[in-house]
């Protein structure tokens, strides 16, 4: 019986995700769903890339958290449109929340919408938000075994960002094991090594957004 209930919820979510996708496509917006454990640096990665993209594309941000508007306040300081979703303790975003948040944006004035999911590597994976691409973020203090322990996330992601690489000398993080496990799960996945503290890798992170936006424009033109 319980399995039926879960399936029903997911079916509704998929239908709402499709509505999100259609609204974004109609407005020519590509969307990114950022998934990671709490504290991996998702918000800082967004704060770091905003100034680099300012002249090239128009970014909007949805922040998902169980409580507070702290991350939205951090993003708002950079002058980009942002909406905070509070899940009231809920451990992942669902498409109905994103669909409601879309009403807070002038979508025609955006190229890319970044959706920062609630910090959690398990259940966000099962909920399509209508995104164009998924990004999994891991920071080096979390350990190299994240892909092996959370295979569903790493199998279903388009990009992996290894964040806080400036801390590698202080961590027992085995990059060879991380790379091998990741390759086994997702041979074609792109991996970016980034430090928001030193700036290493941030150009590649910005380029990834630029290419995504260009691909969105091309798709819009051929539609
Ligand atoms: Mg955050
Ligand atoms: Zn959850």
Coordinates of C-alpha atoms and ligand atoms in Angstrom, one line a residue:
X1 CA 0.0 0.0 0.0
X2 CA 2.7 2.5 1.0
X3 CA 4.5 1.8 -2.3
X4 CA 1.4 3.0 -4.1
X5 CA 1.3 6.2 -2.2
X6 CA 5.0 6.9 -3.0
X7 CA 4.4 6.2 -6.7
X8 CA 1.5 8.5 -6.8
X9 CA 3.5 11.4 -5.3
X10 CA 6.3 10.9 -7.7
X11 CA 3.8 10.8 -10.7
X12 CA 2.3 14.1 -9.6
X13 CA 5.9 15.5 -9.2
X14 CA 6.8 14.4 -12.7
X15 CA 3.7 16.1 -14.2
X16 CA 4.5 19.4 -12.3
X17 CA 8.2 19.1 -13.4
X18 CA 7.0 18.9 -17.0
X19 CA 5.0 22.1 -16.4
X20 CA 8.2 23.8 -15.0
X21 CA 10.1 22.6 -18.1
X22 CA 7.5 23.9 -20.5
X23 CA 7.4 27.4 -18.8
X24 CA 11.2 27.6 -18.8
X25 CA 11.4 26.5 -22.5
X26 CA 8.7 29.0 -23.5
X27 CA 10.8 31.8 -21.8
X28 CA 14.1 30.5 -23.2
X29 CA 15.5 29.7 -19.8
X30 CA 17.8 26.8 -19.0
X31 CA 17.8 25.5 -15.4
X32 CA 20.4 23.9 -13.2
X33 CA 19.6 21.7 -10.2
X34 CA 22.5 21.8 -7.7
X35 CA 22.6 18.8 -5.3
X36 CA 25.0 18.1 -2.5
X37 CA 25.4 17.5 1.2
X38 CA 24.9 20.5 3.5
X39 CA 28.1 22.6 3.7
X40 CA 29.7 21.6 0.4
X41 CA 29.7 25.2 -0.8
X42 CA 26.7 25.4 -3.2
X43 CA 25.8 28.9 -2.3
X44 CA 29.5 30.0 -2.3
X45 CA 29.9 28.4 -5.8
X46 CA 27.0 30.5 -7.0
X47 CA 28.3 33.7 -5.3
X48 CA 31.7 33.1 -7.0
X49 CA 30.3 32.6 -10.5
X50 CA 27.8 35.5 -10.5
X51 CA 30.5 38.3 -11.0
X52 CA 32.2 36.2 -13.8
X53 CA 28.9 35.9 -15.8
X54 CA 27.6 39.4 -15.3
X55 CA 28.4 40.6 -18.8
X56 CA 27.5 37.3 -20.6
X57 CA 24.2 36.0 -19.3
X58 CA 21.3 36.9 -17.0
X59 CA 21.2 34.6 -14.0
X60 CA 18.4 34.0 -11.5
X61 CA 18.6 31.8 -8.4
X62 CA 16.2 29.7 -6.3
X63 CA 17.5 28.9 -2.9
X64 CA 16.1 25.8 -1.1
X65 CA 16.6 25.4 2.6
X66 CA 14.6 23.9 5.5
X67 CA 14.6 27.2 7.3
X68 CA 15.9 30.8 7.1
X69 CA 16.5 33.2 4.2
X70 CA 20.3 33.4 4.8
X71 CA 21.4 32.0 1.5
X72 CA 18.9 34.1 -0.5
X73 CA 20.3 37.2 1.3
X74 CA 23.8 36.2 0.3
X75 CA 22.8 35.9 -3.3
X76 CA 20.7 39.1 -3.3
X77 CA 23.8 41.1 -2.3
X78 CA 25.1 40.3 -5.8
X79 CA 22.1 42.0 -7.4
X80 CA 20.6 39.0 -9.1
X81 CA 16.9 38.0 -8.8
X82 CA 16.5 35.4 -6.1
X83 CA 13.6 33.5 -4.4
X84 CA 14.0 31.5 -1.2
X85 CA 12.0 28.3 -0.8
X86 CA 11.6 27.2 2.8
X87 CA 10.6 23.6 3.0
X88 CA 9.6 23.8 6.8
X89 CA 12.0 21.0 7.6
X90 CA 11.5 19.1 4.4
X91 CA 14.7 17.5 3.1
X92 CA 14.4 18.1 -0.6
X93 CA 12.8 20.4 -3.2
X94 CA 9.8 19.2 -5.2
X95 CA 8.5 20.5 -8.5
X96 CA 5.4 22.1 -7.1
X97 CA 7.6 24.4 -5.0
X98 CA 9.7 25.3 -8.0
X99 CA 6.6 25.9 -10.0
X100 CA 5.3 28.4 -7.4
X101 CA 8.7 30.1 -7.2
X102 CA 8.7 30.7 -11.0
X103 CA 5.9 33.2 -10.5
X104 CA 8.4 35.4 -8.5
X105 CA 10.7 35.9 -11.6
X106 CA 10.4 37.8 -14.8
X107 CA 11.5 34.7 -16.8
X108 CA 11.8 36.6 -20.0
X109 CA 14.6 38.6 -18.3
X110 CA 16.6 35.4 -17.5
X111 CA 18.9 33.1 -19.4
X112 CA 19.8 30.7 -16.7
X113 CA 18.0 29.7 -13.5
X114 CA 20.1 28.0 -10.8
X115 CA 18.1 26.0 -8.3
X116 CA 20.1 25.2 -5.1
X117 CA 18.5 22.1 -3.6
X118 CA 18.2 21.4 0.1
X119 CA 21.5 19.9 1.4
X120 CA 21.0 16.2 1.0
X121 CA 22.6 13.6 -1.3
X122 CA 19.7 11.0 -1.1
X123 CA 16.1 12.1 -1.8
X124 CA 16.6 15.1 -4.1
X125 CA 17.8 12.7 -6.7
X126 CA 14.3 11.2 -7.0
X127 CA 12.6 14.5 -7.6
X128 CA 12.7 16.0 -11.1
X129 CA 12.4 19.8 -10.8
X130 CA 12.1 20.4 -14.5
X131 CA 15.8 21.2 -14.7
X132 CA 17.9 21.1 -17.9
X133 CA 21.1 19.9 -16.1
X134 CA 22.0 18.4 -12.8
X135 CA 25.2 19.3 -10.9
X136 CA 26.5 17.3 -8.0
X137 CA 28.8 19.1 -5.6
X138 CA 31.3 17.4 -3.3
X139 CA 33.8 19.2 -1.1
X140 CA 37.1 17.6 -0.2
X141 CA 36.5 17.5 3.6
X142 CA 33.5 15.2 3.0
X143 CA 35.8 12.4 1.8
X144 CA 36.6 10.6 -1.5
X145 CA 34.0 7.9 -0.9
X146 CA 30.9 10.0 -1.7
X147 CA 30.4 8.6 -5.3
X148 CA 30.6 5.0 -4.0
X149 CA 28.2 5.7 -1.1
X150 CA 25.7 7.8 -3.1
X151 CA 25.8 6.1 -6.6
X152 CA 22.3 7.2 -7.6
X153 CA 23.2 10.9 -7.4
X154 CA 26.5 10.5 -9.3
X155 CA 24.9 8.3 -12.0
X156 CA 22.2 10.8 -12.7
X157 CA 24.3 14.0 -12.9
X158 CA 25.7 15.9 -15.8
X159 CA 28.5 17.6 -14.0
X160 CA 30.4 17.0 -10.8
X161 CA 32.1 19.9 -9.0
X162 CA 34.8 18.9 -6.6
X163 CA 34.9 22.0 -4.3
X164 CA 37.4 23.2 -1.7
X165 CA 40.4 21.7 -3.5
X166 CA 42.6 24.2 -1.6
X167 CA 42.1 22.0 1.4
X168 CA 43.5 18.9 -0.3
X169 CA 46.9 19.1 1.4
X170 CA 45.2 18.9 4.8
X171 CA 42.7 16.1 3.9
X172 CA 43.0 12.4 3.5
X173 CA 41.1 12.7 0.2
X174 CA 42.3 10.2 -2.3
X175 CA 41.6 11.8 -5.7
X176 CA 42.5 8.6 -7.6
X177 CA 39.8 6.6 -5.7
X178 CA 37.3 9.4 -6.2
X179 CA 38.0 9.6 -10.0
X180 CA 37.9 5.8 -10.4
X181 CA 34.6 5.4 -8.5
X182 CA 33.0 8.3 -10.4
X183 CA 34.2 7.0 -13.8
X184 CA 32.7 3.6 -13.0
X185 CA 29.3 5.1 -12.2
X186 CA 29.2 7.7 -14.9
X187 CA 31.9 7.3 -17.6
X188 CA 30.9 10.5 -19.5
X189 CA 30.4 12.8 -16.6
X190 CA 32.3 16.1 -16.6
X191 CA 34.4 16.9 -13.5
X192 CA 35.5 20.4 -12.4
X193 CA 38.0 20.9 -9.6
X194 CA 37.3 24.2 -7.9
X195 CA 38.4 26.4 -5.0
X196 CA 36.2 29.4 -4.3
X197 CA 38.9 30.6 -1.8
X198 CA 41.8 30.7 -4.3
X199 CA 39.7 31.1 -7.4
X200 CA 41.2 27.9 -9.0
X201 CA 38.8 26.3 -11.5
X202 CA 36.3 29.2 -11.4
X203 CA 36.8 30.1 -15.0
X204 CA 35.8 26.5 -16.0
X205 CA 32.8 26.8 -13.8
X206 CA 31.8 30.0 -15.5
X207 CA 32.4 28.5 -18.9
X208 CA 30.2 25.6 -18.1
X209 CA 27.3 28.1 -17.5
X210 CA 28.1 30.0 -20.8
X211 CA 28.0 26.8 -22.8
X212 CA 24.8 25.7 -21.2
X213 CA 23.2 29.1 -22.0
X214 CA 24.4 29.0 -25.6
X215 CA 23.0 25.4 -26.0
X216 CA 19.7 26.8 -24.7
X217 CA 19.6 29.6 -27.2
X218 CA 20.4 27.2 -30.0
X219 CA 17.6 24.9 -28.9
X220 CA 15.2 27.9 -28.7
X221 CA 16.2 29.0 -32.2
X222 CA 15.6 25.6 -33.8
X223 CA 12.3 25.1 -31.9
Ligands
LIG1 MG1 23.4 27.0 0.6
LIG2 ZN1 13.9 14.5 1.2

